[in-house]
mmCIF file with all atom_site columns, C-alpha atoms in Angstrom:
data_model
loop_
_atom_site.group_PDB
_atom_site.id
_atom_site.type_symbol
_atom_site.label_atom_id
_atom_site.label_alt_id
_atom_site.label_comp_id
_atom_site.label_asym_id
_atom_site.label_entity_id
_atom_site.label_seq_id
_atom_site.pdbx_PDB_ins_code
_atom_site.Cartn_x
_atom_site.Cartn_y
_atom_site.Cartn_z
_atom_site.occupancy
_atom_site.B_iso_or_equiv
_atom_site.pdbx_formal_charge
_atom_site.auth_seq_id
_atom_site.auth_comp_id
_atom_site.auth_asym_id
_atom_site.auth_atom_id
_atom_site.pdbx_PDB_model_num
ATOM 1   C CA . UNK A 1 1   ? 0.000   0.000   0.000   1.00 76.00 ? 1   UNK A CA 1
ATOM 2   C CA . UNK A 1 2   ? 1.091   3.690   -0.603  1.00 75.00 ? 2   UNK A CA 1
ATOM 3   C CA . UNK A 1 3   ? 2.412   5.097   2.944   1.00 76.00 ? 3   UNK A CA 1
ATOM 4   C CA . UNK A 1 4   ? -1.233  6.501   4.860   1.00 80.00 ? 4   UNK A CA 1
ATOM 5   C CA . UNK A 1 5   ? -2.995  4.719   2.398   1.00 84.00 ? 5   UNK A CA 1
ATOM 6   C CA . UNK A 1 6   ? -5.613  1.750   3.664   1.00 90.00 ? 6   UNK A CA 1
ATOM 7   C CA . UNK A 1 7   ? -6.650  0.254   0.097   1.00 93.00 ? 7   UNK A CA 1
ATOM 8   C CA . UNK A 1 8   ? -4.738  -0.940  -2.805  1.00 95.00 ? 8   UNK A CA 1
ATOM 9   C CA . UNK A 1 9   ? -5.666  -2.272  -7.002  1.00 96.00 ? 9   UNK A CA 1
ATOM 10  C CA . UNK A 1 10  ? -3.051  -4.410  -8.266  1.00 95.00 ? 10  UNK A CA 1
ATOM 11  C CA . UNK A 1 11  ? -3.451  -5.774  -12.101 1.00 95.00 ? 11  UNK A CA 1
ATOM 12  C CA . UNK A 1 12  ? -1.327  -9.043  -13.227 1.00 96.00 ? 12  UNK A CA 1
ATOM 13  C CA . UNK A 1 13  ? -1.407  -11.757 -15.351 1.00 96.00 ? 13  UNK A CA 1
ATOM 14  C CA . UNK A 1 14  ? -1.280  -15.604 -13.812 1.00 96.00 ? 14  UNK A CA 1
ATOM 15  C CA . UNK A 1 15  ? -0.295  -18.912 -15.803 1.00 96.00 ? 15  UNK A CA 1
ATOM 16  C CA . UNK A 1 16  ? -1.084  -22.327 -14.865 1.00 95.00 ? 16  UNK A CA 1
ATOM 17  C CA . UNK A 1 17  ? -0.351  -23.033 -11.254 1.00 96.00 ? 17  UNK A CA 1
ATOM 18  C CA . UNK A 1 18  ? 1.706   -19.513 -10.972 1.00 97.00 ? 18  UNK A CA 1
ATOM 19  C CA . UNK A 1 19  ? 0.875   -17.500 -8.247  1.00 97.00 ? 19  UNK A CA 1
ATOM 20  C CA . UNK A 1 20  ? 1.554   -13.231 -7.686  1.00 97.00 ? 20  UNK A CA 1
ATOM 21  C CA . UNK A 1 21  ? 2.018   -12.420 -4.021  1.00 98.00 ? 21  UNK A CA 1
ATOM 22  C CA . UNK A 1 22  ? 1.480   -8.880  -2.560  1.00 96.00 ? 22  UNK A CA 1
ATOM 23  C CA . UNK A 1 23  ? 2.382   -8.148  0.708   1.00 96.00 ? 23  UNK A CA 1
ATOM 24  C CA . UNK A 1 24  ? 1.495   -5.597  3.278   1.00 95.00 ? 24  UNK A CA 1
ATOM 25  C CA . UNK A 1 25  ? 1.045   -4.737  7.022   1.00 93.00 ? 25  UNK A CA 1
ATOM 26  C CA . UNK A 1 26  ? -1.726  -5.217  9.195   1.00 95.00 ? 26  UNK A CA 1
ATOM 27  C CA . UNK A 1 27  ? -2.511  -5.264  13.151  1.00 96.00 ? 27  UNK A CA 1
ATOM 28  C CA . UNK A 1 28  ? -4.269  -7.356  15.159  1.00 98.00 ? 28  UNK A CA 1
ATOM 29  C CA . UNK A 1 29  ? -8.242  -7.089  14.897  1.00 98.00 ? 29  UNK A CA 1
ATOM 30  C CA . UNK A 1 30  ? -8.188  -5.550  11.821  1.00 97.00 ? 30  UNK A CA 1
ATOM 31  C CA . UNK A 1 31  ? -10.432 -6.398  8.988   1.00 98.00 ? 31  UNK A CA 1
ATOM 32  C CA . UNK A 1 32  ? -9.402  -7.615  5.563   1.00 98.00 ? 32  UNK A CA 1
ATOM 33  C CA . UNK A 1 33  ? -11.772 -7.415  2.369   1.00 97.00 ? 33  UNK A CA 1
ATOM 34  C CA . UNK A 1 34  ? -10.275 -8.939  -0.691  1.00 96.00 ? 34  UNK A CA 1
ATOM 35  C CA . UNK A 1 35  ? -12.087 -8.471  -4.550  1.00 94.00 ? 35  UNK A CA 1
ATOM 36  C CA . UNK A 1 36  ? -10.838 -10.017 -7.464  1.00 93.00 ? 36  UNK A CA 1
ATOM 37  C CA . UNK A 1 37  ? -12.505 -9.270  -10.849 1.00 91.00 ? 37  UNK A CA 1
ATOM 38  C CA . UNK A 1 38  ? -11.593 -13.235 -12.005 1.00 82.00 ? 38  UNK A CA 1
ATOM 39  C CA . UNK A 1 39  ? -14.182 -15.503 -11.460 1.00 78.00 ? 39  UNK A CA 1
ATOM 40  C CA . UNK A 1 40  ? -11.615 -18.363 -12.518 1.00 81.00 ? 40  UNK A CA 1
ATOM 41  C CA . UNK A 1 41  ? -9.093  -16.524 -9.607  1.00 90.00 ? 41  UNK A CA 1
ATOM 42  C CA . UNK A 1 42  ? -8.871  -17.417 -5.998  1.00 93.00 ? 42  UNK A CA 1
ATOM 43  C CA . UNK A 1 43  ? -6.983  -15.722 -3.170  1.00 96.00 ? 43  UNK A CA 1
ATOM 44  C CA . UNK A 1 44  ? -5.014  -17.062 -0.136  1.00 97.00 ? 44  UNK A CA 1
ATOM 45  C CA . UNK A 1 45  ? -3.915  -15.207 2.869   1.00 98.00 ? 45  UNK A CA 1
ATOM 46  C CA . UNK A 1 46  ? -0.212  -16.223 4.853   1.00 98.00 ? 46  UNK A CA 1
ATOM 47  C CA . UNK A 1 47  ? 0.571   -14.386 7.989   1.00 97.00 ? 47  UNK A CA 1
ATOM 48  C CA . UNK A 1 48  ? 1.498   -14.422 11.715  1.00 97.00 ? 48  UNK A CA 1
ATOM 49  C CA . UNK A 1 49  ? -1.167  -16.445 13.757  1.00 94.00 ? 49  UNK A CA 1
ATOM 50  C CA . UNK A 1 50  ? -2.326  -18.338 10.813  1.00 96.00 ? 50  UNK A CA 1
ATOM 51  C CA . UNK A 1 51  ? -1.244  -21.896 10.756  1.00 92.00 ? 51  UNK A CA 1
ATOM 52  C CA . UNK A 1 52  ? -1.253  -22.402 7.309   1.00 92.00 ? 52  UNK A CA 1
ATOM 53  C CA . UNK A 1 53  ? -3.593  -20.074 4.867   1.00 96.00 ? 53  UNK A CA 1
ATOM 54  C CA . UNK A 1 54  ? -6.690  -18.763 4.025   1.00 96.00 ? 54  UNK A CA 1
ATOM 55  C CA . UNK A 1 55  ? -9.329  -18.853 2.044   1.00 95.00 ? 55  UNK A CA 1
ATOM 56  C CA . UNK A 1 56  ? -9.995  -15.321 1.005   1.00 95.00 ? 56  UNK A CA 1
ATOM 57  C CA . UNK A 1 57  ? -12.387 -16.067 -1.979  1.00 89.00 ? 57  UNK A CA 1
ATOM 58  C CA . UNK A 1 58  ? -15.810 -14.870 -2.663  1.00 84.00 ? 58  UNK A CA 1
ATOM 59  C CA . UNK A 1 59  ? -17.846 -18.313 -0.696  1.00 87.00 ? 59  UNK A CA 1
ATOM 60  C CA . UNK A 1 60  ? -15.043 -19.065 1.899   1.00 92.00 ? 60  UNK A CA 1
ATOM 61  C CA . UNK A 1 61  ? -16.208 -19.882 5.444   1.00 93.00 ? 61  UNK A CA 1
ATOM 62  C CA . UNK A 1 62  ? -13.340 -17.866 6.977   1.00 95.00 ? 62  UNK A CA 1
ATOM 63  C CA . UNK A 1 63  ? -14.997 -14.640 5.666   1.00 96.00 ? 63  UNK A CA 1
ATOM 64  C CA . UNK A 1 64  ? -17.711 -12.907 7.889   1.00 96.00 ? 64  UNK A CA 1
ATOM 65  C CA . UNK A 1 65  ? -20.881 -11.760 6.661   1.00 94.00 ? 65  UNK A CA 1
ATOM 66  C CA . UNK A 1 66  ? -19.334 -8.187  4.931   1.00 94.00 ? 66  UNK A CA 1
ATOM 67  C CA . UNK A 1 67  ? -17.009 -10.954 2.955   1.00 94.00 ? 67  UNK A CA 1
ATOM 68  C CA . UNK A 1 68  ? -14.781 -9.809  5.899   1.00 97.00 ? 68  UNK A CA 1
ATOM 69  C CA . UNK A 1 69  ? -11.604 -11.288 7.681   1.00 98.00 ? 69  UNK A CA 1
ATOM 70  C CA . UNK A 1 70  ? -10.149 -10.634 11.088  1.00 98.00 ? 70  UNK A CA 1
ATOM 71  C CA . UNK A 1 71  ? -6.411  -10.596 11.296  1.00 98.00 ? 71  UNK A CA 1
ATOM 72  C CA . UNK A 1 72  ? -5.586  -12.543 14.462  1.00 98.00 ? 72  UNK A CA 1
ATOM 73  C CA . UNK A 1 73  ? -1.640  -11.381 14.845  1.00 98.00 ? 73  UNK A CA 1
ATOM 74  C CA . UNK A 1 74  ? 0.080   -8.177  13.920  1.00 98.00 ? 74  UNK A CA 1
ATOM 75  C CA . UNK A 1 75  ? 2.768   -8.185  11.380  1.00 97.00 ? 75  UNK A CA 1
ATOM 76  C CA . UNK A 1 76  ? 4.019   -9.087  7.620   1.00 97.00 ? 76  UNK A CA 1
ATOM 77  C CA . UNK A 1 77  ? 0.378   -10.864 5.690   1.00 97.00 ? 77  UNK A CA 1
ATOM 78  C CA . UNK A 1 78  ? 1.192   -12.299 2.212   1.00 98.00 ? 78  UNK A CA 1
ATOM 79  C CA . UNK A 1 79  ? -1.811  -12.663 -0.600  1.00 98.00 ? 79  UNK A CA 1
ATOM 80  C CA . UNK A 1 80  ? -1.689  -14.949 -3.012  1.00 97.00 ? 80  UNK A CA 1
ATOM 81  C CA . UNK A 1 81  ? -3.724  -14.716 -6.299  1.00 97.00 ? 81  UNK A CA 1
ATOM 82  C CA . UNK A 1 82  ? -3.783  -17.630 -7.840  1.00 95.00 ? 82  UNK A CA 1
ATOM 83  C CA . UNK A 1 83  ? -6.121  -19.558 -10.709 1.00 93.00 ? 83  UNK A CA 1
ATOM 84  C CA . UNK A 1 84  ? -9.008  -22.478 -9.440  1.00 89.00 ? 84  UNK A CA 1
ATOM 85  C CA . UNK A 1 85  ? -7.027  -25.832 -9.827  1.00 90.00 ? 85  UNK A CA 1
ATOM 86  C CA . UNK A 1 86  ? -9.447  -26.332 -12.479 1.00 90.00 ? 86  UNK A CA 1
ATOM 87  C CA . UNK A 1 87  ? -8.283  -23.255 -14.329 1.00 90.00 ? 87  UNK A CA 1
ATOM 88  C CA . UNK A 1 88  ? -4.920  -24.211 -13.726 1.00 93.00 ? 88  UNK A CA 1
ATOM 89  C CA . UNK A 1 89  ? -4.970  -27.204 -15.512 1.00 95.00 ? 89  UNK A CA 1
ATOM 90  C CA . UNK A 1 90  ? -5.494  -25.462 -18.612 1.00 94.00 ? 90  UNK A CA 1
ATOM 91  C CA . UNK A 1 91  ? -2.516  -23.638 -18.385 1.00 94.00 ? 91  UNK A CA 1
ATOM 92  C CA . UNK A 1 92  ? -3.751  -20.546 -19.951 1.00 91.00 ? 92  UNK A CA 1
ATOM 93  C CA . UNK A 1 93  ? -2.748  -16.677 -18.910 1.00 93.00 ? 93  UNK A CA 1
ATOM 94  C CA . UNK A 1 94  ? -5.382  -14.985 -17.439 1.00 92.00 ? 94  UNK A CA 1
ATOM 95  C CA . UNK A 1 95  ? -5.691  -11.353 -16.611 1.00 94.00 ? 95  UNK A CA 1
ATOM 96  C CA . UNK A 1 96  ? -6.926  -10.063 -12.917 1.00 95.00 ? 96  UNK A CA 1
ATOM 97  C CA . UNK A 1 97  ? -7.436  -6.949  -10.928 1.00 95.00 ? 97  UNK A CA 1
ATOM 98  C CA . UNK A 1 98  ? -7.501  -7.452  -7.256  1.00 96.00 ? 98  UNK A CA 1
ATOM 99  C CA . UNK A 1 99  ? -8.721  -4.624  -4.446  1.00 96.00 ? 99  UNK A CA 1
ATOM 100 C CA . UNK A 1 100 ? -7.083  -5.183  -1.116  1.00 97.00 ? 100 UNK A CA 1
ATOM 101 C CA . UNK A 1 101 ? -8.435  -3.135  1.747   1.00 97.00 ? 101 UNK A CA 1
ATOM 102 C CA . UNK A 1 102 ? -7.707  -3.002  5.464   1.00 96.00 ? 102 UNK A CA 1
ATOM 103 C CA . UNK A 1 103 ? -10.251 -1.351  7.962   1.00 93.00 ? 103 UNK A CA 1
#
């Protein structure tokens, strides 16, 4: 995110089982919304107090009902935007815009 700046759009291209990763900084109890204008895209969230990742897409359980999800450490969180293993397997490039916000 741009210093002060709560929200981020980031555009990229994924292939096959490729993955982008964008990175920011969060605190405990704070709220994460994630959008992704692929319907073929899903997104996976790494962090402190997270045991392994999660599932940030549009249905996931982990998501409240505002399609929200609360950070449970403070520190370093890595996204992942990667394509449905189903999309994958095609192994075609596929454009994506993805909105990032923290409240």
């Amino acid at each position: 995110f741009d210093k002060g700046q709560n929200s981020a759009r980031y555009s990229g291209v994924i292939k096959g089982y490729d993955y982008d990763t964008y990175n920011f900084q969060a605190r405990k109890g704070q709220k994460v919304h994630v959008s992704i204008s692929n319907e073929g895209a899903d997104t996976y969230l790494f962090g402190p107090g997270i045991s392994d990742s999660v599932d940030l897409s549009r249905y996931s359980s982990e998501l409240d009902d505002n399609g929200q999800y609360t950070l449970p450490a403070s520190g370093k969180y890595e996204l992942r935007v990667l394509q449905t293993r189903n999309e994958a397997r095609k192994n075609k490039a596929k454009k994506y815009s993805v909105n990032i916000q923290i409240k």
